[in-house]
PDB file of C-alpha atoms in Angstrom:
ATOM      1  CA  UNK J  34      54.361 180.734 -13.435  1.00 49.00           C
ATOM      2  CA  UNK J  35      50.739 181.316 -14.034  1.00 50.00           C
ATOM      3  CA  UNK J  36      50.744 178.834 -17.063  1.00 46.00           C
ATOM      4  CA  UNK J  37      52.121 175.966 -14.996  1.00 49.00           C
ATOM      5  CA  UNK J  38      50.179 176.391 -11.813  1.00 41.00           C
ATOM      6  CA  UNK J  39      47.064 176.047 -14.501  1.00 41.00           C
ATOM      7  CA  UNK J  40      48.825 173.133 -15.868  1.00 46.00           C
ATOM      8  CA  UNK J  41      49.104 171.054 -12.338  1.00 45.00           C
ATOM      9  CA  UNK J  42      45.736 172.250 -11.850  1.00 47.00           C
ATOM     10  CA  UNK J  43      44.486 170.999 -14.801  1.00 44.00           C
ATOM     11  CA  UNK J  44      46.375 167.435 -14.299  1.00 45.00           C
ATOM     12  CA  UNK J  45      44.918 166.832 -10.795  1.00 48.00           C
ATOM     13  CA  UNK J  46      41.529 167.772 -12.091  1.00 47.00           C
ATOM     14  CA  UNK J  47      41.988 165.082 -15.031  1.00 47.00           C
ATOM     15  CA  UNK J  48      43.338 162.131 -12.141  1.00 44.00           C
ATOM     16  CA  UNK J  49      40.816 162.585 -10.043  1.00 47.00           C
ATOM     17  CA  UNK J  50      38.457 162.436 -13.020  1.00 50.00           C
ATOM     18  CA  UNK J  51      40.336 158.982 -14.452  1.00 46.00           C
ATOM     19  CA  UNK J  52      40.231 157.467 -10.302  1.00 42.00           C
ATOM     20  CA  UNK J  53      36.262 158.175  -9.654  1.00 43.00           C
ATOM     21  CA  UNK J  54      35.526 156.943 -13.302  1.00 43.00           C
ATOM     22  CA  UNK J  55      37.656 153.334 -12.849  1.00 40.00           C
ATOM     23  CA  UNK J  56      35.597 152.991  -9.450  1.00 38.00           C
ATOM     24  CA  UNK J  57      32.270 153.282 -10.587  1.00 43.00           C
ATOM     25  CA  UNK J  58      33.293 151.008 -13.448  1.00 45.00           C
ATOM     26  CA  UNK J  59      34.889 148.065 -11.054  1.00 41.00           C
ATOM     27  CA  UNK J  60      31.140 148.191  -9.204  1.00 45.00           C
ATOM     28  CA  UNK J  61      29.068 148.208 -12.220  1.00 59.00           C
ATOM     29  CA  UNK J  62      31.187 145.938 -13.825  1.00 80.00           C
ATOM     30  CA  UNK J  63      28.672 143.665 -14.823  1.00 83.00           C
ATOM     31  CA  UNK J  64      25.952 146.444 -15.836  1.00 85.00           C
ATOM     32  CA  UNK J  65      24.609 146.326 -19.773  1.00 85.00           C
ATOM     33  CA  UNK J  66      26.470 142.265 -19.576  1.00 86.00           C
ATOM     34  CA  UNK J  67      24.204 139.647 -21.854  1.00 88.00           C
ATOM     35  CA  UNK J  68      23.888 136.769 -20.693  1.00 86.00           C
ATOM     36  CA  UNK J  69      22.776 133.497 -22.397  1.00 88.00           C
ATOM     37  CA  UNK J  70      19.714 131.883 -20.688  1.00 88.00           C
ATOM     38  CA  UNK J  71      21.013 128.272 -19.695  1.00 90.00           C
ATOM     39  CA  UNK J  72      21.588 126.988 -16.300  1.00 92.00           C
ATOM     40  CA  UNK J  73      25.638 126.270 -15.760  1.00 92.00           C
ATOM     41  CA  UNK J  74      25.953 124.006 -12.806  1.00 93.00           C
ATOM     42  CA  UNK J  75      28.703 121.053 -12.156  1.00 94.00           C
ATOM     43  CA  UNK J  76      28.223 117.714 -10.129  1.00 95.00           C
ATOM     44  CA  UNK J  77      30.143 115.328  -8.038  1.00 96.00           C
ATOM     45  CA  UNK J  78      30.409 111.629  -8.666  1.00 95.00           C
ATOM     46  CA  UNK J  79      31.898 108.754  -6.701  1.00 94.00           C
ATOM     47  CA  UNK J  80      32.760 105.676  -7.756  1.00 93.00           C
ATOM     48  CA  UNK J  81      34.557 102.706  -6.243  1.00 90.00           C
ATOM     49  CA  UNK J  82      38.167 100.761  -8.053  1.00 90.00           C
ATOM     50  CA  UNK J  83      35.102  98.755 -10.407  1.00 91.00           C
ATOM     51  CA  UNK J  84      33.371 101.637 -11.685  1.00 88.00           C
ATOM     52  CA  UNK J  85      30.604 100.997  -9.829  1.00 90.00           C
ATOM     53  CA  UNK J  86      28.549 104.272  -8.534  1.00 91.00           C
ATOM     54  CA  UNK J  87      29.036 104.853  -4.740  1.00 89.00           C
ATOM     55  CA  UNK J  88      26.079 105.902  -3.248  1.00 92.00           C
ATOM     56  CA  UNK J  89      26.320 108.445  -0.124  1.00 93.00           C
ATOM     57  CA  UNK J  90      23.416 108.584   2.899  1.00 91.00           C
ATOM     58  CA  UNK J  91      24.511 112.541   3.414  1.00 92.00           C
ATOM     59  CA  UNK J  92      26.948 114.571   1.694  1.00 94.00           C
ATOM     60  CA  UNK J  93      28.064 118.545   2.307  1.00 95.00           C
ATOM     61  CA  UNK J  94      29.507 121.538   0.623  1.00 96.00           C
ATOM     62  CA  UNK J  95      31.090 123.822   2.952  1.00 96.00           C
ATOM     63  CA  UNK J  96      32.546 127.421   2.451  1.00 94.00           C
ATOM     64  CA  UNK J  97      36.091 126.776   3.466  1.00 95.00           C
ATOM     65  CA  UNK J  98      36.342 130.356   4.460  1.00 93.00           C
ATOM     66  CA  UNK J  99      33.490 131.081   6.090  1.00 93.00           C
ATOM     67  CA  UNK J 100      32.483 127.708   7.149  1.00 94.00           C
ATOM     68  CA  UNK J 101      28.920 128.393   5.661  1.00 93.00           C
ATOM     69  CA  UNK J 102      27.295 124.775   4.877  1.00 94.00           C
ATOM     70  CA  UNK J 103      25.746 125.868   1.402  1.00 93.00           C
ATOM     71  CA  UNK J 104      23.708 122.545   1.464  1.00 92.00           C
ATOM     72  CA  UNK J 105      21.899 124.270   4.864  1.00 89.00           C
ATOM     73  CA  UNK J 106      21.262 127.430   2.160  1.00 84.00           C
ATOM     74  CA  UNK J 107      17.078 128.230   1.881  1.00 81.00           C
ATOM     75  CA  UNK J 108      18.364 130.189  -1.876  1.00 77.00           C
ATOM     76  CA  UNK J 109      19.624 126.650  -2.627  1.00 83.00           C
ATOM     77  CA  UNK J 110      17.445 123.654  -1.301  1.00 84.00           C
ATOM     78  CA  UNK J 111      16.241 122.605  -4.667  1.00 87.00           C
ATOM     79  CA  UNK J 112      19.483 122.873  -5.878  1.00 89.00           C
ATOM     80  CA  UNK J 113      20.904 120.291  -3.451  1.00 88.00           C
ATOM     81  CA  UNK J 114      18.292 117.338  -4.281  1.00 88.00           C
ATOM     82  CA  UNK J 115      20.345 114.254  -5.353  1.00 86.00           C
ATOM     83  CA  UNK J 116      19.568 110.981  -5.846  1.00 83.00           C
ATOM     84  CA  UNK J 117      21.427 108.628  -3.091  1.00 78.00           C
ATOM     85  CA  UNK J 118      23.617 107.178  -6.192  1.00 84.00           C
ATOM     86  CA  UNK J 119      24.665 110.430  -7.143  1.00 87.00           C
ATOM     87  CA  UNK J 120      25.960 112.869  -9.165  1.00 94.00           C
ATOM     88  CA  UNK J 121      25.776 115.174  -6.483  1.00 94.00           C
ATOM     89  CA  UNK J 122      25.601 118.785  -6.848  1.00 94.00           C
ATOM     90  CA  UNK J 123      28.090 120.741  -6.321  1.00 95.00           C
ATOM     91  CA  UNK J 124      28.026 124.310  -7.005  1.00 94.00           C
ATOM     92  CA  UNK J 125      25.738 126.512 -10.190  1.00 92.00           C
ATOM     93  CA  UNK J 126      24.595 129.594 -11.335  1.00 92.00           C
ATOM     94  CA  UNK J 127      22.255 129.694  -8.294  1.00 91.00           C
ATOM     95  CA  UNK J 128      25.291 131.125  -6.346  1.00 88.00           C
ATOM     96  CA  UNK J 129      25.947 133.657  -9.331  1.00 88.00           C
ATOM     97  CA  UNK J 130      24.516 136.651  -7.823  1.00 84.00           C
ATOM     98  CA  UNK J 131      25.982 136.462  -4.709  1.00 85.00           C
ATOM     99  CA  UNK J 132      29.105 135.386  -5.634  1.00 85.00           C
ATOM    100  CA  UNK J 133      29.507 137.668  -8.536  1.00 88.00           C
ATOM    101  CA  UNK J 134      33.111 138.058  -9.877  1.00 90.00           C
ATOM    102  CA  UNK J 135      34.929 136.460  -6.984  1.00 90.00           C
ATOM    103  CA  UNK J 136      36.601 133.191  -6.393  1.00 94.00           C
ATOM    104  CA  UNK J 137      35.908 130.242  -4.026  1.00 94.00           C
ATOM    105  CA  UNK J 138      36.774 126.814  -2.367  1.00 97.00           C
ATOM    106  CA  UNK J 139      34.259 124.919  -1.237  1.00 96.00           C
ATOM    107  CA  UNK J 140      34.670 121.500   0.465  1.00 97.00           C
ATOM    108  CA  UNK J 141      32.770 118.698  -0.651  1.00 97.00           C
ATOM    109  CA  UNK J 142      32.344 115.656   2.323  1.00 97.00           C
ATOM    110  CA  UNK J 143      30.519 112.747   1.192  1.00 94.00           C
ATOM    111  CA  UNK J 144      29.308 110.673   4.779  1.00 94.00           C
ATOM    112  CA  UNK J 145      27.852 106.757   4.697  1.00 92.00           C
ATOM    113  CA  UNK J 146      26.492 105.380   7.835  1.00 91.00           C
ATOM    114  CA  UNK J 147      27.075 108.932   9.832  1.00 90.00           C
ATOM    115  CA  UNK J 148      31.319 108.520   8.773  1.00 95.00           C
ATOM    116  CA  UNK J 149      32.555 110.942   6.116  1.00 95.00           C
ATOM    117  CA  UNK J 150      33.846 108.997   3.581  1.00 94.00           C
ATOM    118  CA  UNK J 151      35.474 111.328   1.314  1.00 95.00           C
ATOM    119  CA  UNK J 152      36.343 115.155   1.201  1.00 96.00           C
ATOM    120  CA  UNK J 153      37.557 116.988  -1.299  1.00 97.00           C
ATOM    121  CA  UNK J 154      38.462 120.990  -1.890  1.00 97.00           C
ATOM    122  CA  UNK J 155      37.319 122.293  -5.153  1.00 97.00           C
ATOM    123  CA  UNK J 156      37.901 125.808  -6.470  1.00 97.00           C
ATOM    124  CA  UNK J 157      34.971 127.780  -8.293  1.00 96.00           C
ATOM    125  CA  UNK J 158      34.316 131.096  -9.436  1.00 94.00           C
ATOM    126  CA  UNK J 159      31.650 133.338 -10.939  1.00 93.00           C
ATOM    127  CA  UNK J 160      31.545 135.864 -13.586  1.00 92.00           C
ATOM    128  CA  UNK J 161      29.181 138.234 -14.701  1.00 91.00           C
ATOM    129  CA  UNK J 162      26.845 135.524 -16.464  1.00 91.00           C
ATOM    130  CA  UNK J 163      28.014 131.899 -14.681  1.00 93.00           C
ATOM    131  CA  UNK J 164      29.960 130.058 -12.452  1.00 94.00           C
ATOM    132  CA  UNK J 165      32.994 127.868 -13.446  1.00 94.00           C
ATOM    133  CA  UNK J 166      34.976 124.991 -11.974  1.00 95.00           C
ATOM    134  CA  UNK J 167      38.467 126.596 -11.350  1.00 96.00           C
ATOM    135  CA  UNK J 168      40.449 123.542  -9.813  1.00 95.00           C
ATOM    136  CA  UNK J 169      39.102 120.022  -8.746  1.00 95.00           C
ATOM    137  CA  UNK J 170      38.396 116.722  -9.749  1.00 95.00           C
ATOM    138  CA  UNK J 171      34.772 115.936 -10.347  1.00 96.00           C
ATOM    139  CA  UNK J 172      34.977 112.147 -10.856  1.00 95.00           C
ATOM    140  CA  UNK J 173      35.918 111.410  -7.875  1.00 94.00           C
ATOM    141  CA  UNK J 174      37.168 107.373  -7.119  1.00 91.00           C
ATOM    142  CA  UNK J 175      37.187 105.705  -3.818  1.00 86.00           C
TER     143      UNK J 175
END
């Protein structure tokens, strides 16, 4: 009786072990990762039926979850500089941190003369090194 009370005993000690152990590791996931020093970052561009580039006055990117205009973001305002014929930036490793193994969908509305002109939902994620385009057109055609 002795023998298998030990047994159990020793079992529970061993799962608890195995549980704490695969915590820590989810959180420090990304500790000891290398990461390669270049700058991952995608853009949005518009153009009309011709080929032509559209040019926007404003555009957006929105958090569709938490409504959270990145463009507004302080971390990001250099990021965001475009030229008003585009590409336009859309989401890069800037976010990485912050967003670190996770997914995301961010909204991108394009506005000319104060009217949005185009919006489109994109899906992005970020890994322990960069973030990635998951789902979403970048080329976008008017």
């Amino acid at each position: 009786m002795s023998k298998i009370l030990l047994s159990f005993m020793l079992f529970s000690f061993m799962l608890t072990q195995c549980s704490e152990k695969k915590s820590q590791d989810s959180q420090n996931s990304c500790e000891g990762i290398m990461c390669t020093q270049q700058f991952v970052s995608f853009s949005v561009t518009l153009s009309d039926s011709n080929g032509n580039s559209v040019p926007l006055d404003d555009y957006k990117v929105i958090d569709q979850r938490s409504g959270e205009d990145l463009t507004q973001s302080e971390k990001a305002a250099s990021f965001f500089e475009y030229e008003p014929g585009g590409p336009y930036p859309l989401y890069g490793d800037v976010f990485q941190d912050e967003h670190q193994n996770s997914e995301r969908k961010l909204v991108f509305q394009g506005f000319n003369g104060g009217q949005e002109i185009i919006s489109h939902t994109y899906t992005v994620a970020a890994d322990c090194c960069h973030v990635r385009l998951v789902d979403g057109e970048l080329n976008l055609s008017l």
